[in-house]
Amino acid sequence: MEVCPPVHIRPFRTEDEEAVVSLWRRCDLVRSTNDPRKDIQRKLKVRPDLFLVGVLEGKVIASLMAGYEGHRGWLNYLAVDPEHQRKGLGHAIVVEAERRLRESDCPKVNLQVRASNAAAIEFYRRIGYLSDDVLSLGKRLEHDDTA
């Protein structure tokens, strides 16, 4: 594995929005049911300190949106620019999110991965995440207009 040059991991800033949305699109994380800009605005209302970006030479090349509601931590929108994948950056930004969650006394972190995303599943297993014997259910409370 090639090692990524020093990347500064820091909380998201509003001026990062275009770069982050572009990154999510390049990493195929945007779905028609989720408006990425609305997701960012929602996140900025709740624990914005857990919305992280990785910056290299002034360019956002990674993101991770973490959350904690007092029972479990959650990881969402982990993205690493395809040109910088497999260099340890994904692991580094997850470690930083976990550190911040531990500081909040978070006992466990959960995440959801599409069953078809074998590469992401393998990545998370490599860094210590295991499959839980649970079924993920969801109910949309607000429909994003992404047309």
PDB file of C-alpha atoms in Angstrom:
ATOM      1  CA  MET A   1       0.000   0.000   0.000  1.00  0.00           C
ATOM      2  CA  GLU A   2       1.360   3.379  -0.988  1.00  0.00           C
ATOM      3  CA  VAL A   3       1.281   5.887   1.868  1.00  0.00           C
ATOM      4  CA  CYS A   4      -0.629   9.111   1.362  1.00  0.00           C
ATOM      5  CA  PRO A   5       1.327  12.364   1.804  1.00  0.00           C
ATOM      6  CA  PRO A   6       0.491  14.324   4.963  1.00  0.00           C
ATOM      7  CA  VAL A   7      -3.186  15.180   4.885  1.00  0.00           C
ATOM      8  CA  HIS A   8      -4.747  17.660   7.286  1.00  0.00           C
ATOM      9  CA  ILE A   9      -7.947  16.244   8.798  1.00  0.00           C
ATOM     10  CA  ARG A  10     -10.222  18.966  10.130  1.00  0.00           C
ATOM     11  CA  PRO A  11     -13.896  19.816  10.584  1.00  0.00           C
ATOM     12  CA  PHE A  12     -15.873  20.766   7.483  1.00  0.00           C
ATOM     13  CA  ARG A  13     -16.139  24.485   6.673  1.00  0.00           C
ATOM     14  CA  THR A  14     -18.939  26.010   4.636  1.00  0.00           C
ATOM     15  CA  GLU A  15     -16.481  26.910   1.884  1.00  0.00           C
ATOM     16  CA  ASP A  16     -15.802  23.149   1.458  1.00  0.00           C
ATOM     17  CA  GLU A  17     -19.341  22.423   0.250  1.00  0.00           C
ATOM     18  CA  GLU A  18     -18.753  22.385  -3.515  1.00  0.00           C
ATOM     19  CA  ALA A  19     -15.590  20.299  -3.170  1.00  0.00           C
ATOM     20  CA  VAL A  20     -17.305  17.807  -0.853  1.00  0.00           C
ATOM     21  CA  VAL A  21     -20.362  17.390  -3.082  1.00  0.00           C
ATOM     22  CA  SER A  22     -18.066  16.907  -6.080  1.00  0.00           C
ATOM     23  CA  LEU A  23     -16.053  14.312  -4.132  1.00  0.00           C
ATOM     24  CA  TRP A  24     -19.227  12.444  -3.173  1.00  0.00           C
ATOM     25  CA  ARG A  25     -20.299  12.386  -6.814  1.00  0.00           C
ATOM     26  CA  ARG A  26     -16.896  11.045  -7.931  1.00  0.00           C
ATOM     27  CA  CYS A  27     -17.171   8.339  -5.266  1.00  0.00           C
ATOM     28  CA  ASP A  28     -20.745   7.435  -6.328  1.00  0.00           C
ATOM     29  CA  LEU A  29     -22.249   8.310  -2.938  1.00  0.00           C
ATOM     30  CA  VAL A  30     -25.028  10.593  -4.193  1.00  0.00           C
ATOM     31  CA  ARG A  31     -28.427   8.993  -4.719  1.00  0.00           C
ATOM     32  CA  SER A  32     -31.580  10.501  -6.208  1.00  0.00           C
ATOM     33  CA  THR A  33     -33.309  10.158  -2.824  1.00  0.00           C
ATOM     34  CA  ASN A  34     -30.735  12.322  -1.023  1.00  0.00           C
ATOM     35  CA  ASP A  35     -29.864  15.901  -1.862  1.00  0.00           C
ATOM     36  CA  PRO A  36     -26.213  16.165  -0.775  1.00  0.00           C
ATOM     37  CA  ARG A  37     -26.481  19.880  -0.030  1.00  0.00           C
ATOM     38  CA  LYS A  38     -29.495  19.278   2.209  1.00  0.00           C
ATOM     39  CA  ASP A  39     -27.588  16.475   3.940  1.00  0.00           C
ATOM     40  CA  ILE A  40     -24.748  18.911   4.618  1.00  0.00           C
ATOM     41  CA  GLN A  41     -27.114  21.568   5.980  1.00  0.00           C
ATOM     42  CA  ARG A  42     -28.790  18.985   8.207  1.00  0.00           C
ATOM     43  CA  LYS A  43     -25.434  17.815   9.530  1.00  0.00           C
ATOM     44  CA  LEU A  44     -24.284  21.338  10.321  1.00  0.00           C
ATOM     45  CA  LYS A  45     -27.207  21.624  12.773  1.00  0.00           C
ATOM     46  CA  VAL A  46     -26.113  18.559  14.792  1.00  0.00           C
ATOM     47  CA  ARG A  47     -22.528  18.026  15.945  1.00  0.00           C
ATOM     48  CA  PRO A  48     -20.790  19.760  13.033  1.00  0.00           C
ATOM     49  CA  ASP A  49     -17.483  18.931  14.762  1.00  0.00           C
ATOM     50  CA  LEU A  50     -18.036  15.324  13.620  1.00  0.00           C
ATOM     51  CA  PHE A  51     -18.176  16.258   9.924  1.00  0.00           C
ATOM     52  CA  LEU A  52     -14.556  15.834   8.838  1.00  0.00           C
ATOM     53  CA  VAL A  53     -12.611  16.515   5.672  1.00  0.00           C
ATOM     54  CA  GLY A  54      -9.110  15.548   4.623  1.00  0.00           C
ATOM     55  CA  VAL A  55      -7.206  18.318   2.855  1.00  0.00           C
ATOM     56  CA  LEU A  56      -4.056  17.905   0.768  1.00  0.00           C
ATOM     57  CA  GLU A  57      -2.374  20.971  -0.719  1.00  0.00           C
ATOM     58  CA  GLY A  58      -5.557  23.007  -0.216  1.00  0.00           C
ATOM     59  CA  LYS A  59      -7.815  20.457  -1.922  1.00  0.00           C
ATOM     60  CA  VAL A  60     -10.505  18.389  -0.164  1.00  0.00           C
ATOM     61  CA  ILE A  61      -9.701  14.760  -0.981  1.00  0.00           C
ATOM     62  CA  ALA A  62     -11.665  12.963   1.743  1.00  0.00           C
ATOM     63  CA  SER A  63     -14.756  13.315   3.901  1.00  0.00           C
ATOM     64  CA  LEU A  64     -16.531  11.521   6.703  1.00  0.00           C
ATOM     65  CA  MET A  65     -19.796  12.544   8.313  1.00  0.00           C
ATOM     66  CA  ALA A  66     -20.006  11.024  11.802  1.00  0.00           C
ATOM     67  CA  GLY A  67     -22.749  11.381  14.351  1.00  0.00           C
ATOM     68  CA  TYR A  68     -23.618  10.515  17.936  1.00  0.00           C
ATOM     69  CA  GLU A  69     -27.026  10.696  19.560  1.00  0.00           C
ATOM     70  CA  GLY A  70     -26.040   9.409  22.997  1.00  0.00           C
ATOM     71  CA  HIS A  71     -26.458   5.682  22.316  1.00  0.00           C
ATOM     72  CA  ARG A  72     -24.447   4.841  19.199  1.00  0.00           C
ATOM     73  CA  GLY A  73     -22.061   6.604  16.904  1.00  0.00           C
ATOM     74  CA  TRP A  74     -22.640   6.503  13.172  1.00  0.00           C
ATOM     75  CA  LEU A  75     -20.396   6.877  10.136  1.00  0.00           C
ATOM     76  CA  ASN A  76     -21.778   8.197   6.848  1.00  0.00           C
ATOM     77  CA  TYR A  77     -20.417   9.619   3.613  1.00  0.00           C
ATOM     78  CA  LEU A  78     -16.896   8.199   3.911  1.00  0.00           C
ATOM     79  CA  ALA A  79     -15.273   9.266   0.663  1.00  0.00           C
ATOM     80  CA  VAL A  80     -11.691   9.330  -0.551  1.00  0.00           C
ATOM     81  CA  ASP A  81     -10.805  10.779  -3.932  1.00  0.00           C
ATOM     82  CA  PRO A  82     -10.240   7.805  -6.267  1.00  0.00           C
ATOM     83  CA  GLU A  83      -6.718   9.072  -7.043  1.00  0.00           C
ATOM     84  CA  HIS A  84      -5.849   8.846  -3.332  1.00  0.00           C
ATOM     85  CA  GLN A  85      -7.518   5.568  -2.368  1.00  0.00           C
ATOM     86  CA  ARG A  86      -5.571   2.641  -0.873  1.00  0.00           C
ATOM     87  CA  LYS A  87      -3.020   4.946   0.754  1.00  0.00           C
ATOM     88  CA  GLY A  88      -4.351   4.883   4.314  1.00  0.00           C
ATOM     89  CA  LEU A  89      -6.434   8.055   4.173  1.00  0.00           C
ATOM     90  CA  GLY A  90      -9.793   6.333   4.633  1.00  0.00           C
ATOM     91  CA  HIS A  91      -8.469   4.572   7.718  1.00  0.00           C
ATOM     92  CA  ALA A  92      -6.935   7.801   9.047  1.00  0.00           C
ATOM     93  CA  ILE A  93     -10.160   9.797   8.804  1.00  0.00           C
ATOM     94  CA  VAL A  94     -12.141   6.943  10.426  1.00  0.00           C
ATOM     95  CA  VAL A  95      -9.597   6.816  13.277  1.00  0.00           C
ATOM     96  CA  GLU A  96     -10.015  10.564  13.816  1.00  0.00           C
ATOM     97  CA  ALA A  97     -13.815  10.239  13.867  1.00  0.00           C
ATOM     98  CA  GLU A  98     -13.550   7.352  16.341  1.00  0.00           C
ATOM     99  CA  ARG A  99     -11.262   9.452  18.545  1.00  0.00           C
ATOM    100  CA  ARG A 100     -13.797  12.270  18.607  1.00  0.00           C
ATOM    101  CA  LEU A 101     -16.617   9.825  19.336  1.00  0.00           C
ATOM    102  CA  ARG A 102     -14.650   8.298  22.234  1.00  0.00           C
ATOM    103  CA  GLU A 103     -14.228  11.794  23.680  1.00  0.00           C
ATOM    104  CA  SER A 104     -18.046  11.934  23.792  1.00  0.00           C
ATOM    105  CA  ASP A 105     -18.165   8.584  25.668  1.00  0.00           C
ATOM    106  CA  CYS A 106     -19.580   6.821  22.615  1.00  0.00           C
ATOM    107  CA  PRO A 107     -19.539   3.054  23.342  1.00  0.00           C
ATOM    108  CA  LYS A 108     -20.022   1.697  19.799  1.00  0.00           C
ATOM    109  CA  VAL A 109     -19.982   2.864  16.195  1.00  0.00           C
ATOM    110  CA  ASN A 110     -22.388   1.635  13.525  1.00  0.00           C
ATOM    111  CA  LEU A 111     -22.501   2.191   9.797  1.00  0.00           C
ATOM    112  CA  GLN A 112     -24.467   1.034   6.816  1.00  0.00           C
ATOM    113  CA  VAL A 113     -22.982  -0.162   3.544  1.00  0.00           C
ATOM    114  CA  ARG A 114     -24.883  -1.202   0.460  1.00  0.00           C
ATOM    115  CA  ALA A 115     -24.731  -5.008   0.258  1.00  0.00           C
ATOM    116  CA  SER A 116     -23.458  -4.678  -3.328  1.00  0.00           C
ATOM    117  CA  ASN A 117     -20.443  -2.542  -2.296  1.00  0.00           C
ATOM    118  CA  ALA A 118     -17.899  -5.326  -1.773  1.00  0.00           C
ATOM    119  CA  ALA A 119     -14.904  -2.955  -1.729  1.00  0.00           C
ATOM    120  CA  ALA A 120     -16.364  -0.861   1.104  1.00  0.00           C
ATOM    121  CA  ILE A 121     -17.340  -3.951   3.083  1.00  0.00           C
ATOM    122  CA  GLU A 122     -13.800  -5.324   2.776  1.00  0.00           C
ATOM    123  CA  PHE A 123     -12.312  -1.955   3.792  1.00  0.00           C
ATOM    124  CA  TYR A 124     -14.426  -1.753   6.942  1.00  0.00           C
ATOM    125  CA  ARG A 125     -13.666  -5.364   7.870  1.00  0.00           C
ATOM    126  CA  ARG A 126      -9.946  -4.694   7.442  1.00  0.00           C
ATOM    127  CA  ILE A 127     -10.121  -1.865   9.978  1.00  0.00           C
ATOM    128  CA  GLY A 128     -12.057  -3.860  12.553  1.00  0.00           C
ATOM    129  CA  TYR A 129     -15.741  -3.471  11.731  1.00  0.00           C
ATOM    130  CA  LEU A 130     -17.856  -6.628  11.894  1.00  0.00           C
ATOM    131  CA  SER A 131     -21.302  -7.508  10.585  1.00  0.00           C
ATOM    132  CA  ASP A 132     -23.990  -7.263  13.259  1.00  0.00           C
ATOM    133  CA  ASP A 133     -26.876  -9.714  13.168  1.00  0.00           C
ATOM    134  CA  VAL A 134     -29.462  -6.980  12.670  1.00  0.00           C
ATOM    135  CA  LEU A 135     -31.785  -5.852   9.936  1.00  0.00           C
ATOM    136  CA  SER A 136     -31.592  -2.225   8.911  1.00  0.00           C
ATOM    137  CA  LEU A 137     -35.005  -0.629   8.488  1.00  0.00           C
ATOM    138  CA  GLY A 138     -35.709   2.903   7.371  1.00  0.00           C
ATOM    139  CA  LYS A 139     -38.571   5.305   6.891  1.00  0.00           C
ATOM    140  CA  ARG A 140     -38.225   8.527   4.951  1.00  0.00           C
ATOM    141  CA  LEU A 141     -39.656  11.479   6.878  1.00  0.00           C
ATOM    142  CA  GLU A 142     -38.763  14.079   4.254  1.00  0.00           C
ATOM    143  CA  HIS A 143     -38.402  13.574   0.524  1.00  0.00           C
ATOM    144  CA  ASP A 144     -35.545  15.488  -1.043  1.00  0.00           C
ATOM    145  CA  ASP A 145     -36.312  17.010  -4.421  1.00  0.00           C
ATOM    146  CA  THR A 146     -33.172  16.177  -6.376  1.00  0.00           C
ATOM    147  CA  ALA A 147     -34.643  16.409  -9.868  1.00  0.00           C
TER     148      ALA A 147
END
